[in-house]
Coordinates of C-alpha atoms in Angstrom, one line a residue:
X11 CA -67.2 -6.8 109.8
X12 CA -65.5 -3.6 111.2
X13 CA -66.4 -0.1 112.3
X14 CA -63.4 2.2 112.3
X15 CA -63.3 5.6 113.3
X16 CA -62.9 8.6 110.9
X17 CA -59.8 9.9 113.2
X18 CA -57.4 7.3 115.3
X19 CA -55.8 8.8 118.6
X20 CA -52.9 7.8 120.6
X21 CA -53.7 4.9 122.7
X22 CA -56.6 4.0 121.2
X23 CA -58.8 1.5 122.8
X24 CA -60.1 -1.3 120.4
X25 CA -63.4 -3.1 121.1
X26 CA -64.5 -6.2 119.3
X27 CA -67.2 -8.6 119.9
X28 CA -67.3 -12.5 120.0
X29 CA -69.8 -13.0 117.3
X30 CA -70.2 -10.8 114.4
X31 CA -73.9 -11.8 113.7
X32 CA -76.6 -9.0 113.6
X33 CA -77.9 -11.2 116.8
X34 CA -76.9 -10.0 120.3
X35 CA -73.5 -10.9 120.9
X36 CA -72.6 -12.9 123.9
X37 CA -69.9 -10.2 125.1
X38 CA -68.5 -7.0 124.1
X39 CA -64.6 -7.2 124.3
X40 CA -62.3 -4.3 125.0
X41 CA -58.5 -4.6 124.1
X42 CA -56.0 -1.8 125.1
X43 CA -52.2 -2.0 124.8
X44 CA -51.7 0.3 127.6
X45 CA -54.0 2.0 130.3
X46 CA -53.2 5.7 130.4
X47 CA -55.3 6.7 133.3
X48 CA -54.4 6.2 136.8
X49 CA -55.9 7.6 139.8
X50 CA -55.6 7.3 143.4
X51 CA -57.4 8.8 146.8
X52 CA -58.9 8.4 149.7
X53 CA -62.5 8.6 151.0
X54 CA -64.8 8.2 153.9
X55 CA -67.9 6.4 154.0
X56 CA -70.8 8.8 154.1
X57 CA -74.4 8.4 154.5
X58 CA -76.1 10.1 151.7
X59 CA -78.5 13.1 152.9
X60 CA -77.6 12.6 156.3
X61 CA -77.9 16.0 158.3
X62 CA -75.9 16.1 161.6
X63 CA -76.4 19.1 164.3
X64 CA -74.5 17.3 166.9
X65 CA -71.4 19.4 166.8
X66 CA -69.4 20.6 170.1
X67 CA -70.8 24.3 168.8
X68 CA -74.5 24.9 170.4
X69 CA -76.6 25.8 167.7
X70 CA -78.6 28.0 169.8
X71 CA -75.8 30.4 170.5
X72 CA -75.3 31.3 166.8
X73 CA -76.1 34.7 165.8
X74 CA -79.0 35.2 163.4
X75 CA -78.3 34.7 159.5
X76 CA -75.8 37.6 158.3
X77 CA -77.5 39.0 155.5
X78 CA -75.3 39.0 151.9
X79 CA -75.9 43.0 151.5
X80 CA -74.2 43.8 155.1
X81 CA -71.5 41.2 154.9
X82 CA -68.2 42.7 156.5
X83 CA -65.9 43.6 153.4
X84 CA -62.7 42.1 155.0
X85 CA -64.5 38.7 156.0
X86 CA -65.8 38.4 152.7
X87 CA -62.1 38.7 151.1
X88 CA -60.5 36.4 153.6
X89 CA -63.4 33.8 152.8
X90 CA -62.8 34.1 149.2
X91 CA -59.5 33.8 149.6
X92 CA -59.6 30.8 151.7
X93 CA -62.0 29.0 149.3
X94 CA -60.3 29.6 146.5
X95 CA -57.0 27.9 147.9
X96 CA -59.5 25.2 149.0
X97 CA -60.5 24.3 145.7
X98 CA -57.1 24.4 144.5
X99 CA -56.1 21.6 147.1
X100 CA -58.8 19.5 147.0
X101 CA -59.7 19.3 143.3
X102 CA -62.5 21.1 142.9
X103 CA -61.4 22.0 139.2
X104 CA -62.8 22.1 135.4
X105 CA -60.7 22.7 132.4
X106 CA -59.8 26.2 131.6
X107 CA -61.6 26.7 128.3
X108 CA -58.7 29.3 127.3
X109 CA -56.1 26.5 127.5
X110 CA -56.1 24.4 124.3
X111 CA -55.5 20.9 125.9
X112 CA -57.3 21.5 128.9
X113 CA -60.2 19.4 127.9
X114 CA -57.9 16.4 126.5
X115 CA -54.6 16.1 128.7
X116 CA -55.5 15.7 132.4
X117 CA -53.7 18.1 134.8
X118 CA -53.2 20.8 131.8
X119 CA -55.2 23.9 132.2
X120 CA -57.2 23.6 135.4
X121 CA -58.8 26.4 137.0
X122 CA -61.6 26.2 139.8
X123 CA -65.1 25.0 139.3
X124 CA -67.5 28.1 139.6
X125 CA -69.0 28.1 143.1
X126 CA -71.3 29.8 145.2
X127 CA -69.5 30.9 148.4
X128 CA -72.1 29.9 150.7
X129 CA -74.8 27.4 150.6
X130 CA -78.4 28.1 149.4
X131 CA -81.1 28.1 151.8
X132 CA -83.6 25.6 151.4
X133 CA -86.8 24.2 153.3
X134 CA -86.1 20.4 154.7
X135 CA -89.5 19.6 154.2
X136 CA -88.9 20.1 150.5
X137 CA -85.5 18.6 150.5
X138 CA -87.1 15.6 151.8
X139 CA -89.7 15.3 149.4
X140 CA -87.5 15.1 146.8
X141 CA -85.3 12.5 148.5
X142 CA -88.6 10.7 148.7
X143 CA -89.5 10.9 145.0
X144 CA -86.3 9.4 143.9
X145 CA -86.8 5.7 144.3
X146 CA -90.4 6.0 142.6
X147 CA -88.7 7.6 139.4
X148 CA -86.1 5.2 139.5
X149 CA -89.0 2.5 139.3
X150 CA -90.8 4.5 136.6
X151 CA -87.9 4.7 134.1
X152 CA -87.5 1.0 134.4
X153 CA -91.1 0.5 133.5
X154 CA -91.2 2.9 130.7
X155 CA -88.3 1.3 129.2
X156 CA -90.0 -1.7 128.7
X157 CA -93.1 0.3 126.4
X158 CA -92.5 -0.1 123.0
X159 CA -95.0 2.8 121.9
X160 CA -93.4 5.7 120.6
X161 CA -94.2 9.2 119.1
X162 CA -93.3 11.5 116.5
X163 CA -89.6 12.9 117.1
X164 CA -86.8 14.8 115.8
X165 CA -84.2 13.6 113.4
X166 CA -81.7 12.6 116.2
X167 CA -84.0 11.2 118.6
X168 CA -85.3 9.0 115.7
X169 CA -81.7 7.3 115.3
X170 CA -82.0 6.7 119.0
X171 CA -85.2 5.1 118.3
X172 CA -84.1 3.1 115.2
X173 CA -81.6 1.3 117.3
X174 CA -84.4 0.7 120.1
X175 CA -86.4 -0.9 117.4
X176 CA -83.7 -3.1 116.4
X177 CA -83.3 -4.5 119.3
X178 CA -87.2 -5.2 119.4
X179 CA -86.8 -6.8 116.2
X180 CA -84.1 -9.5 117.5
X181 CA -85.8 -9.6 121.0
X182 CA -82.8 -8.2 122.7
X183 CA -83.6 -8.5 126.3
X184 CA -81.6 -6.5 129.2
X185 CA -81.4 -9.5 131.8
X186 CA -79.5 -6.6 133.7
X187 CA -80.6 -3.0 133.8
X188 CA -78.8 -0.1 135.8
X189 CA -79.8 3.4 135.9
X190 CA -77.9 6.3 137.4
X191 CA -80.5 9.1 137.0
X192 CA -80.8 12.6 138.3
X193 CA -84.1 14.4 138.7
X194 CA -84.0 18.3 138.8
X195 CA -86.3 20.7 140.5
X196 CA -87.2 24.3 141.4
X197 CA -89.1 25.6 144.2
X198 CA -91.6 27.9 142.9
X199 CA -91.7 31.6 144.4
X200 CA -95.7 31.8 144.2
X201 CA -96.7 28.7 145.1
X202 CA -94.0 27.3 147.1
X203 CA -94.4 24.1 145.1
X204 CA -91.5 21.9 144.1
X205 CA -91.9 21.2 140.9
X206 CA -89.6 18.9 138.3
X207 CA -87.9 20.5 135.8
X208 CA -86.4 17.8 133.9
X209 CA -85.3 13.8 134.9
X210 CA -81.7 12.8 133.4
X211 CA -81.2 9.3 132.6
X212 CA -77.9 9.6 130.6
X213 CA -74.9 11.4 131.7
X214 CA -76.0 12.6 135.0
X215 CA -73.0 14.9 135.7
X216 CA -71.3 16.4 138.6
X217 CA -71.5 13.3 141.3
X218 CA -68.1 13.9 141.8
X219 CA -67.6 17.8 141.9
X220 CA -70.8 17.8 143.9
X221 CA -69.8 15.7 147.0
X222 CA -67.0 14.2 148.7
X223 CA -63.8 16.3 148.5
X224 CA -65.4 18.7 146.3
X225 CA -68.6 21.2 146.9
X226 CA -69.8 19.6 149.8
X227 CA -66.8 19.2 151.9
X228 CA -65.9 22.9 150.5
X229 CA -69.6 24.0 152.2
X230 CA -68.8 22.1 155.6
X231 CA -65.4 23.5 155.7
X232 CA -66.1 27.0 155.2
X233 CA -68.6 27.0 157.8
X234 CA -66.4 25.4 159.9
X235 CA -64.4 28.3 160.4
X236 CA -66.8 31.0 159.5
X237 CA -70.1 29.8 161.2
X238 CA -70.4 31.5 164.2
X239 CA -69.5 34.8 162.3
X240 CA -72.0 33.9 159.7
X241 CA -74.7 32.4 162.1
X242 CA -74.6 29.4 160.2
X243 CA -74.2 25.8 161.6
X244 CA -72.1 23.3 159.1
X245 CA -74.4 20.4 160.2
X246 CA -77.3 22.1 158.4
X247 CA -75.6 20.9 155.2
X248 CA -76.5 17.6 154.1
X249 CA -73.9 15.0 153.3
X250 CA -73.5 14.1 149.7
X251 CA -71.7 10.8 148.7
X252 CA -73.2 10.5 145.0
X253 CA -69.8 9.7 143.4
X254 CA -69.4 6.9 146.0
X255 CA -73.0 5.6 145.6
X256 CA -72.8 5.2 141.7
X257 CA -69.6 3.9 142.1
X258 CA -71.1 1.5 144.4
X259 CA -74.0 0.7 141.7
X260 CA -71.5 0.3 138.8
X261 CA -69.3 -2.5 141.1
X262 CA -72.4 -4.0 141.9
X263 CA -73.5 -4.4 137.8
X264 CA -70.0 -5.4 137.2
X265 CA -70.6 -8.1 139.9
X266 CA -74.2 -9.2 138.7
X267 CA -72.8 -9.5 135.1
X268 CA -70.0 -11.8 136.1
X269 CA -72.7 -13.9 138.0
X270 CA -74.8 -14.1 134.8
X271 CA -71.8 -14.8 132.4
X272 CA -69.9 -17.5 134.7
X273 CA -67.9 -18.7 131.7
X274 CA -65.9 -15.3 132.0
X275 CA -62.8 -14.8 133.9
X276 CA -63.4 -12.1 136.6
X277 CA -59.9 -10.3 136.5
X278 CA -61.0 -9.8 132.5
X279 CA -64.3 -8.3 132.8
X280 CA -64.1 -4.3 132.7
X281 CA -65.9 -1.3 133.3
X282 CA -66.1 1.0 130.3
X283 CA -66.7 5.0 130.6
X284 CA -67.4 6.6 127.4
X285 CA -66.6 10.0 127.4
X286 CA -66.4 12.9 124.9
X287 CA -63.3 13.8 122.6
X288 CA -62.7 17.5 124.6
X289 CA -64.1 17.6 128.3
X290 CA -63.6 20.3 130.4
X291 CA -65.4 18.7 133.1
X292 CA -63.3 15.4 133.0
X293 CA -62.3 15.7 137.0
X294 CA -65.7 15.1 137.6
X295 CA -65.5 11.3 135.9
X296 CA -62.0 11.0 137.2
X297 CA -63.4 11.3 141.0
X298 CA -65.7 8.3 139.9
X299 CA -62.8 6.2 138.7
X300 CA -60.7 7.2 141.6
X301 CA -63.3 5.8 144.0
X302 CA -63.8 2.6 142.1
X303 CA -60.2 1.8 142.1
X304 CA -60.1 2.8 145.7
X305 CA -63.0 0.8 147.2
X306 CA -63.4 -1.9 144.7
X307 CA -59.9 -3.3 144.3
X308 CA -61.3 -6.5 142.2
X309 CA -62.4 -4.3 139.6
X310 CA -58.7 -2.7 138.8
X311 CA -56.7 -5.7 139.7
X312 CA -55.4 -6.1 136.0
X313 CA -56.6 -1.8 135.0
X314 CA -60.1 -2.8 134.8
X315 CA -61.2 0.7 134.4
X316 CA -61.2 2.7 131.3
X317 CA -61.9 5.9 129.5
X318 CA -62.7 5.7 126.1
X319 CA -63.4 8.6 123.6
X320 CA -67.1 7.7 121.6
X321 CA -65.1 9.2 118.5
X322 CA -62.1 6.9 118.9
X323 CA -63.8 3.5 119.6
X324 CA -62.5 1.6 116.5
X325 CA -64.8 -1.7 116.4
X326 CA -63.0 -5.0 114.7
X327 CA -63.1 -8.7 115.4
X328 CA -60.5 -10.2 117.4
X329 CA -59.2 -12.8 119.9
X330 CA -58.3 -12.0 123.0
X331 CA -59.0 -8.5 124.8
X332 CA -61.3 -7.9 127.6
X333 CA -64.9 -8.3 128.0
X334 CA -66.7 -5.3 128.8
X335 CA -68.9 -5.8 131.7
X336 CA -70.4 -2.5 132.5
X337 CA -71.0 0.4 129.5
X338 CA -71.0 3.8 131.2
X339 CA -72.2 6.4 128.8
X340 CA -70.8 10.1 129.8
X341 CA -71.3 10.7 126.0
X342 CA -73.9 10.2 123.6
X343 CA -76.7 12.3 124.3
X344 CA -75.8 15.0 121.7
X345 CA -76.0 15.0 117.6
X346 CA -72.5 16.4 118.4
X347 CA -71.4 13.1 119.9
X348 CA -72.2 11.4 116.3
X349 CA -70.0 13.0 113.9
X350 CA -70.4 10.1 111.6
X351 CA -71.8 6.9 111.0
X352 CA -69.1 5.2 112.8
X353 CA -70.4 6.3 116.0
X354 CA -73.8 5.1 115.5
X355 CA -72.5 1.9 114.6
X356 CA -70.2 1.5 117.8
X357 CA -73.5 2.7 119.9
X358 CA -75.6 -0.3 118.1
X359 CA -72.6 -2.7 118.7
X360 CA -72.8 -1.7 122.5
X361 CA -76.4 -2.2 122.7
X362 CA -76.4 -5.2 120.8
X363 CA -73.6 -6.8 123.2
X364 CA -74.4 -8.7 126.4
X365 CA -72.9 -5.6 128.4
X366 CA -74.9 -3.6 131.1
X367 CA -75.5 -0.3 129.2
X368 CA -75.8 2.7 131.8
X369 CA -78.3 3.7 130.4
X370 CA -79.4 1.1 127.7
X371 CA -80.9 2.7 124.6
X372 CA -84.3 2.3 126.2
X373 CA -83.6 4.1 129.4
X374 CA -82.0 7.0 127.3
X375 CA -85.1 7.2 125.5
X376 CA -87.0 6.9 128.8
X377 CA -85.3 10.8 129.9
X378 CA -86.4 12.5 126.7
X379 CA -88.6 15.5 127.0
X380 CA -91.0 14.0 125.0
X381 CA -91.7 11.0 127.3
X382 CA -91.5 13.6 130.1
X383 CA -94.2 15.5 128.6
X384 CA -96.2 12.3 127.9
X385 CA -96.1 11.1 131.4
X386 CA -97.6 14.5 132.8
X387 CA -101.1 13.6 130.8
X388 CA -103.8 12.3 132.9
X389 CA -104.2 8.5 133.4
X390 CA -100.8 7.9 131.9
X391 CA -98.8 7.3 135.1
X392 CA -101.2 4.8 136.0
X393 CA -100.4 2.1 133.0
X394 CA -97.0 1.9 134.8
X395 CA -97.6 2.6 138.3
X396 CA -99.6 0.7 140.9
X397 CA -99.3 2.8 144.1
X398 CA -101.7 5.4 144.0
X399 CA -99.8 7.3 146.8
X400 CA -96.5 7.1 144.4
X401 CA -98.6 8.5 141.2
X402 CA -100.0 11.6 143.3
X403 CA -96.4 12.5 144.7
X404 CA -95.2 12.5 141.0
X405 CA -98.1 14.6 140.1
X406 CA -97.6 17.0 142.6
X407 CA -94.4 17.7 141.5
X408 CA -94.9 17.8 137.5
X409 CA -95.0 21.3 136.3
X410 CA -97.1 22.1 133.0
X411 CA -96.3 20.2 130.4
X412 CA -97.7 20.1 126.4
X413 CA -97.3 19.0 123.0
X414 CA -97.3 21.2 120.4
X415 CA -100.5 19.7 118.9
X416 CA -102.2 21.2 121.5
X417 CA -103.7 24.0 119.8
X418 CA -105.3 26.0 122.8
X419 CA -102.0 26.3 125.0
X420 CA -99.9 27.0 121.8
X421 CA -102.1 30.0 121.2
X422 CA -101.7 30.9 125.0
X423 CA -98.3 30.8 124.6
X424 CA -98.0 32.8 121.5
X425 CA -100.1 35.6 123.2
X426 CA -97.9 35.1 126.4
X427 CA -94.6 33.7 125.5
X428 CA -93.3 35.0 129.1
X429 CA -95.0 32.0 130.8
X430 CA -93.5 29.2 128.8
X431 CA -90.4 27.6 127.8
X432 CA -90.1 26.0 124.7
X433 CA -87.9 22.8 125.2
X434 CA -86.2 20.8 122.3
X435 CA -85.1 17.0 122.9
X436 CA -81.5 18.0 123.8
X437 CA -79.4 17.7 126.6
X438 CA -76.4 20.0 127.9
X439 CA -77.8 23.1 128.8
X440 CA -78.2 26.2 126.4
X441 CA -80.9 24.9 123.9
X442 CA -84.3 25.9 126.0
X443 CA -86.1 29.2 124.3
X444 CA -87.6 31.8 126.4
X445 CA -89.6 35.1 126.1
X446 CA -90.3 36.7 122.8
X447 CA -88.3 34.2 121.1
X448 CA -91.2 31.4 122.2
X449 CA -93.6 33.0 119.8
X450 CA -91.6 33.6 117.3
X451 CA -90.4 29.9 116.9
X452 CA -94.2 28.6 117.5
X453 CA -95.3 31.1 114.5
X454 CA -92.6 29.3 112.5
X455 CA -93.6 25.8 113.7
X456 CA -97.5 26.5 112.8
X457 CA -97.6 25.0 109.6
X458 CA -97.8 21.6 111.0
X459 CA -94.2 20.4 109.8
X460 CA -92.5 17.4 111.6
X461 CA -90.4 19.9 113.2
X462 CA -93.0 20.3 116.1
X463 CA -92.1 16.9 117.3
X464 CA -88.8 18.1 118.0
X465 CA -90.4 20.5 120.9
X466 CA -92.4 20.3 123.9
X467 CA -93.7 23.3 125.9
X468 CA -93.5 23.8 129.8
X469 CA -95.2 25.8 132.3
X470 CA -92.3 28.5 133.4
X471 CA -91.1 28.1 136.6
X472 CA -90.5 31.4 138.5
X473 CA -88.1 30.2 141.1
X474 CA -87.3 31.9 144.5
X475 CA -84.4 34.6 144.3
X476 CA -82.2 35.5 147.1
X477 CA -78.8 37.9 147.2
X478 CA -75.8 35.0 146.7
X479 CA -72.0 35.4 146.3
X480 CA -70.9 33.9 143.0
X481 CA -67.5 33.0 142.4
X482 CA -65.9 32.4 138.7
X483 CA -62.4 33.0 137.4
X484 CA -61.3 33.9 140.9
X485 CA -63.6 37.1 141.0
X486 CA -66.5 37.0 143.2
X487 CA -69.9 38.7 142.3
X488 CA -72.7 39.8 144.1
X489 CA -76.6 39.3 142.5
X490 CA -79.8 37.9 142.8
X491 CA -79.9 34.2 142.4
X492 CA -82.1 31.4 141.9
X493 CA -80.9 27.8 142.5
X494 CA -82.1 24.2 141.3
X495 CA -82.0 21.0 143.0
X496 CA -81.1 17.8 141.3
X497 CA -81.2 14.5 143.3
X498 CA -79.0 11.4 142.3
X499 CA -80.6 8.4 142.2
X500 CA -79.3 4.6 141.4
X501 CA -81.5 1.8 140.3
X502 CA -80.2 -1.8 139.4
X503 CA -82.0 -4.9 138.6
X504 CA -81.4 -8.4 137.7
X505 CA -84.4 -10.0 136.3
X506 CA -87.3 -9.6 138.8
X507 CA -84.8 -9.0 141.2
X508 CA -84.2 -5.1 142.4
X509 CA -81.0 -4.9 144.2
X510 CA -80.6 -0.9 144.5
X511 CA -83.0 1.6 144.2
X512 CA -82.1 4.7 146.0
X513 CA -81.5 8.3 146.3
X514 CA -77.7 8.6 146.0
X515 CA -76.9 12.5 146.8
X516 CA -77.5 15.9 145.5
X517 CA -76.3 18.3 143.3
X518 CA -77.3 22.5 143.7
X519 CA -76.6 24.6 140.6
X520 CA -77.0 28.2 141.3
X521 CA -77.2 31.1 138.4
X522 CA -77.9 35.1 138.6
X523 CA -81.9 35.3 138.3
X524 CA -81.6 37.2 135.0
X525 CA -79.9 34.0 133.3
X526 CA -82.7 31.8 131.4
X527 CA -79.9 28.8 131.2
X528 CA -78.3 27.2 134.1
X529 CA -75.8 24.8 133.0
X530 CA -72.5 24.7 134.9
X531 CA -70.5 22.9 131.9
X532 CA -72.1 25.2 129.4
X533 CA -71.0 28.3 131.5
X534 CA -74.1 29.7 133.1
X535 CA -74.5 28.3 136.6
X536 CA -72.4 27.5 139.6
X537 CA -71.8 24.4 142.0
X538 CA -73.7 24.9 145.3
X539 CA -75.0 23.2 148.4
X540 CA -77.9 23.6 150.5
X541 CA -78.5 24.7 153.9
X542 CA -81.6 23.1 155.4
X543 CA -84.0 25.7 157.1

């Protein structure tokens, strides 16, 4: 039975299965007449998170850190100019929303990614805490994904749960499980605690632009040139190898799949990345593709790396083609990614296949805000983790999270809406509800309708603010800003063997303190690095 998109684009990638029954297929096949994407680049091996201050520059000779308020105007102008040149030369770019084809055709309508001129000061103790939490959260996601219990949810999440239920009905087991996650945190100004904002288990963005030749290298380069004048040491900016580590995890998952499916020819199995139809952040994805080609030549000896549009994936029965070893989703997390039933059928097909999904439907659901809220309840973590120290570490970083079934908390939020955030089951930024809008939304939801299940209430975090220089569209703005730290993690398991469970790098997003939303791709925040203090 065929599944065909409502629209066919040039160089459409054709997918098929070896079987057409409703049971799990033996493999997921991809056939393409041409491969329109090719990247080459060189990267140095980096150890993620390493802090190196053993430079020739003596740290004790540095001046006190120069305040933003008294920055020399001539120095500032030169730094901004040099920074814009560096971004242009090193690929720290995104698509320009004002250019029609910027999110479709690579190289058309590029602008520098919005960035913070100087890295954000961040306590080294909290940095270490966030890094140590990563492997615990990775393991937690894996264990939660095996739990079949569900709660009331919104319509979109219900469609995801329908796929999950079908996998349970046919007893579909994910022998190889791969997770590329990002846990986001903020430092609370009052308590100085590191509190988790959310845990992303699908489409964890910016591993490419956040490291290597991008924002991390940008910060190091800037401080190498201006560090003495600013009183800042480049070695205090931790190394960041998120893209390289993600590529390593994907390549290892490819190897595990081929070891598991011995009948497949290694040179025919591919890694498939699923992207949105228009993606201004495509270069972040291309960095990952480039690293895979550079470091893992066995993956692209027959062009075994493809980008496929979720909405143009045509599924039909055919012979030949290439087996898909790994499906990496950079789409599929929002209702807009499923404009018709064709996309839902394509998602179901991928889930039924023996390909390694990143994430699988169960991993995807484990990262929803409703699950985050459930895990914050007393004694819930004990269902999934045995190590008491690990449980204490996780609980310490949990902010207050509540269901709308909690009438006492809802009443408090109506009376003091400025202390809460109302969050829907959505990803991608621009969805949360703040201040008086929290009260208005809760009053509308008090009728006991099922729509309540689409939201959770979260304690509002008031992070530390500091004066920053933020650069967007070639213009430098000075403002009070707040930052959010995201820690990337990778987890790979084959049956009972954990092959990979580690912290992979980090992402810092900074925004003006008056803004409620912070997504870079959504237009609210800028990319940043951290300066360990």
